[in-house]
Coordinates of C-alpha atoms in Angstrom, one line a residue:
Chain A
N1 CA -39.4 -10.5 20.3
A2 CA -36.1 -10.5 22.1
G3 CA -34.4 -8.6 18.9
V4 CA -30.7 -9.1 18.8
T5 CA -29.3 -11.0 21.5
Q6 CA -25.5 -11.5 22.3
T7 CA -23.6 -13.9 24.4
P8 CA -21.6 -13.4 26.7
K9 CA -21.9 -9.8 28.3
F10 CA -18.9 -9.7 29.6
Q11 CA -15.5 -11.6 29.1
V12 CA -11.9 -11.7 30.2
L13 CA -9.3 -13.4 28.3
K14 CA -5.4 -13.9 28.6
T15 CA -3.4 -13.2 25.7
G16 CA -3.5 -16.1 23.3
Q17 CA -6.5 -17.7 24.3
S18 CA -9.6 -18.1 22.0
M19 CA -13.1 -17.6 22.2
T20 CA -16.3 -17.1 20.3
L21 CA -19.2 -14.5 20.6
Q22 CA -22.7 -15.5 19.8
C23 CA -25.2 -13.4 18.2
A24 CA -28.8 -14.2 17.2
Q25 CA -31.4 -12.4 15.9
D26 CA -35.4 -13.2 15.6
M27 CA -36.4 -10.3 13.2
N28 CA -36.1 -12.4 10.1
H29 CA -33.5 -10.1 8.9
N30 CA -31.2 -11.0 6.1
S31 CA -28.1 -9.0 7.0
M32 CA -25.9 -9.2 10.1
Y33 CA -22.6 -7.3 11.4
W34 CA -20.3 -7.3 13.6
Y35 CA -18.7 -4.0 15.2
R36 CA -16.1 -3.0 17.9
Q37 CA -16.7 0.0 19.8
D38 CA -13.5 1.8 21.3
P39 CA -13.2 5.0 23.3
G40 CA -13.4 8.1 21.3
M41 CA -13.5 5.8 18.1
G42 CA -17.2 5.4 17.5
L43 CA -18.3 2.0 15.9
R44 CA -16.0 0.2 13.4
L45 CA -17.2 -2.5 11.1
I46 CA -15.3 -5.8 11.8
Y47 CA -17.4 -8.4 9.4
Y48 CA -20.7 -8.4 7.7
S49 CA -22.9 -11.2 6.4
A50 CA -25.2 -9.7 3.3
S51 CA -27.3 -12.9 3.6
E52 CA -27.0 -16.5 4.6
G53 CA -23.9 -18.1 3.3
T54 CA -22.1 -15.2 2.6
T55 CA -19.3 -13.1 4.7
D56 CA -17.3 -10.1 3.9
K57 CA -14.6 -8.2 5.6
G58 CA -15.2 -4.9 7.0
E59 CA -12.8 -2.2 8.1
V60 CA -11.0 -3.9 10.6
P61 CA -11.1 -7.8 9.9
N62 CA -7.5 -8.7 11.3
G63 CA -7.5 -11.1 14.1
Y64 CA -11.2 -12.2 13.6
N65 CA -13.2 -14.7 11.6
V66 CA -16.9 -15.3 11.3
S67 CA -19.4 -17.8 10.7
R68 CA -23.1 -17.1 9.6
L69 CA -24.6 -20.5 11.0
N70 CA -28.1 -19.9 9.5
K71 CA -30.2 -17.0 9.1
R72 CA -30.7 -16.2 12.8
E73 CA -27.2 -16.6 14.0
F74 CA -24.0 -14.8 13.2
S75 CA -20.8 -15.6 15.5
L76 CA -17.2 -14.0 15.8
R77 CA -14.3 -15.8 16.7
L78 CA -11.2 -14.5 18.3
E79 CA -8.8 -17.3 17.6
S80 CA -5.7 -15.8 19.5
A81 CA -6.8 -12.8 21.6
A82 CA -4.4 -9.7 21.8
P83 CA -4.6 -6.7 24.5
S84 CA -5.5 -4.5 21.1
Q85 CA -8.9 -6.6 20.8
T86 CA -9.9 -5.3 24.1
S87 CA -13.2 -3.6 23.2
V88 CA -16.9 -3.6 23.3
Y89 CA -18.2 -5.8 20.5
F90 CA -21.8 -4.9 19.1
C91 CA -23.8 -7.4 17.0
A92 CA -26.3 -5.9 14.6
S93 CA -28.9 -6.9 11.9
S94 CA -31.1 -5.3 9.1
E95 CA -33.2 -5.7 6.4
F96 CA -31.7 -6.6 2.9
G97 CA -31.7 -3.9 0.1
Q98 CA -29.5 -3.8 -2.6
L99 CA -30.0 0.2 -3.2
I100 CA -31.1 0.7 0.4
L101 CA -29.1 0.2 3.9
Y102 CA -31.9 -0.3 6.0
E103 CA -31.5 0.9 9.8
Q104 CA -29.5 -1.8 11.8
Y105 CA -30.7 -3.0 15.2
F106 CA -28.1 -3.7 17.6
G107 CA -27.5 -6.2 20.5
P108 CA -26.7 -5.2 23.8
G109 CA -23.0 -5.7 23.5
T110 CA -20.0 -7.9 24.9
R111 CA -17.4 -6.2 26.8
L112 CA -14.2 -7.9 26.3
T113 CA -11.1 -7.6 28.2
V114 CA -7.7 -9.0 27.1
T115 CA -5.1 -9.2 29.8
Chain B
A1 CA -14.4 8.0 0.7
Q2 CA -16.8 8.5 3.2
K3 CA -16.5 10.2 6.3
V4 CA -18.7 11.2 9.1
T5 CA -17.5 14.2 11.3
Q6 CA -18.9 15.0 14.6
A7 CA -17.1 17.8 15.8
Q8 CA -18.7 18.1 19.2
T9 CA -17.2 15.6 21.5
E10 CA -18.8 16.8 24.8
I11 CA -21.9 18.8 25.6
S12 CA -23.3 19.9 28.8
V13 CA -26.8 21.5 29.0
V14 CA -29.1 22.1 31.8
E15 CA -32.4 20.5 31.9
K16 CA -35.2 22.4 29.7
E17 CA -32.4 23.8 27.4
D18 CA -32.6 23.2 23.8
V19 CA -29.5 21.8 22.2
T20 CA -28.2 20.7 18.5
L21 CA -25.6 18.1 18.1
D22 CA -24.0 18.6 14.7
C23 CA -22.9 16.1 12.0
V24 CA -21.0 16.8 8.5
Y25 CA -20.4 13.8 6.2
E26 CA -18.6 13.4 3.2
T27 CA -19.2 11.4 0.3
R28 CA -19.0 11.5 -3.4
D29 CA -22.2 9.3 -4.3
T30 CA -25.6 11.0 -4.9
T31 CA -27.4 8.3 -3.1
Y32 CA -26.7 8.0 0.2
Y33 CA -28.4 7.3 3.7
L34 CA -27.9 9.2 7.1
F35 CA -28.6 7.9 10.4
W36 CA -28.7 8.9 14.0
Y37 CA -28.1 6.6 17.0
K38 CA -28.2 7.3 20.7
Q39 CA -26.5 5.2 23.2
P40 CA -27.5 5.5 26.8
P41 CA -25.5 5.0 29.9
S42 CA -26.7 1.3 29.6
G43 CA -25.0 1.1 26.3
E44 CA -27.3 -0.3 24.1
L45 CA -27.7 1.5 20.5
V46 CA -31.1 2.8 19.7
F47 CA -32.1 3.6 16.3
L48 CA -33.5 7.3 15.9
I49 CA -34.0 8.3 12.4
R50 CA -32.6 7.4 8.7
R51 CA -33.1 10.1 6.1
N52 CA -32.1 9.2 2.2
S53 CA -30.3 11.9 0.0
F54 CA -33.4 12.7 -1.8
D55 CA -35.4 13.9 1.0
E56 CA -34.4 17.1 2.5
Q57 CA -37.7 17.8 4.1
N58 CA -36.7 18.3 8.1
E59 CA -38.4 15.9 10.4
I60 CA -39.8 16.3 13.5
S61 CA -40.4 13.5 16.1
G62 CA -41.9 14.9 19.6
R63 CA -38.9 16.9 21.1
Y64 CA -36.7 15.6 18.4
S65 CA -36.1 17.3 15.1
W66 CA -33.5 16.9 12.3
N67 CA -32.2 19.4 10.0
F68 CA -30.8 17.7 6.6
Q69 CA -28.6 20.4 4.3
K70 CA -27.2 18.8 1.1
S71 CA -25.7 22.4 0.6
T72 CA -23.4 22.1 3.6
S73 CA -23.4 18.5 3.9
S74 CA -25.0 18.4 7.6
F75 CA -27.8 16.5 9.1
N76 CA -28.0 18.1 12.7
F77 CA -30.3 17.0 15.2
T78 CA -31.9 19.0 18.0
I79 CA -33.6 18.3 21.2
T80 CA -36.0 20.6 22.5
A81 CA -36.7 21.1 26.0
S82 CA -33.8 18.3 27.1
Q83 CA -34.3 16.0 30.0
V84 CA -32.2 14.0 31.9
V85 CA -33.2 10.8 30.1
D86 CA -31.7 12.4 26.9
S87 CA -28.3 12.2 28.4
A88 CA -26.3 9.7 26.1
V89 CA -23.6 9.3 23.4
Y90 CA -25.0 10.0 20.1
F91 CA -24.0 8.7 17.0
C92 CA -24.2 10.1 13.3
A93 CA -23.9 7.6 10.6
L94 CA -23.8 7.5 6.7
H95 CA -24.2 4.6 4.1
S96 CA -23.3 5.4 0.4
G97 CA -22.5 3.1 -2.5
A98 CA -24.8 1.1 -4.4
G99 CA -24.1 -2.7 -3.2
S100 CA -22.4 -1.6 0.0
Y101 CA -23.4 -2.9 3.6
Q102 CA -20.8 -0.6 5.2
L103 CA -22.3 2.1 7.8
T104 CA -19.6 4.9 8.5
F105 CA -20.0 6.4 11.9
G106 CA -18.9 9.5 13.6
K107 CA -17.4 9.5 16.7
G108 CA -20.1 10.5 18.5
T109 CA -21.3 13.4 20.8
K110 CA -21.8 12.8 24.6
L111 CA -24.6 14.8 25.9
S112 CA -25.0 15.6 29.3
V113 CA -28.4 16.8 30.7
I114 CA -27.9 18.5 34.3
P115 CA -31.1 18.6 36.3

């Protein structure tokens, strides 16, 4: 099992450009998440998908959109990149539970720089 | 509101020393889950432990141990006989609120183990 995979691993964008970060998991998890990690800030949730067909905003959703393509795949799109979106982006997945948040398994991350 | 505080930003120890990483959390919910993750220099996040609010028993896994104290809202992590491979950033995280999928991370503690 590959676990959670992300593409690309590195990306440099110019301000105003758009791109999509791809994420896939092979653990048959229902829930998937996108986080950003900035120095000294820990991880902050951008969007999540509790189950296939649903998506919801997290703590810092502005400037991003997501698509839950199917149970395995969850993409994050930056429509018009800004320097403030320079960060490391992590995708994660977990089992589904209404009263229990199971541990999340993370992908290797995408390091994005916006100039 | 949920909050996780990891007051120690950076810690350096000499190999074979014991080290404790502090985590203090805030939540109004009676049911919640606490997590520890490790982020080695390679960048991926590795799940270490999940503990629910009803289980205050300490847990030991090899050289790792966790002390959960509801009275002080703390979930501290101790590494015994530290090794260079323990060098990483360690994150404490909190989930609370039935139906919520949000995981609140602390800002992390960077541990450096010096040979």
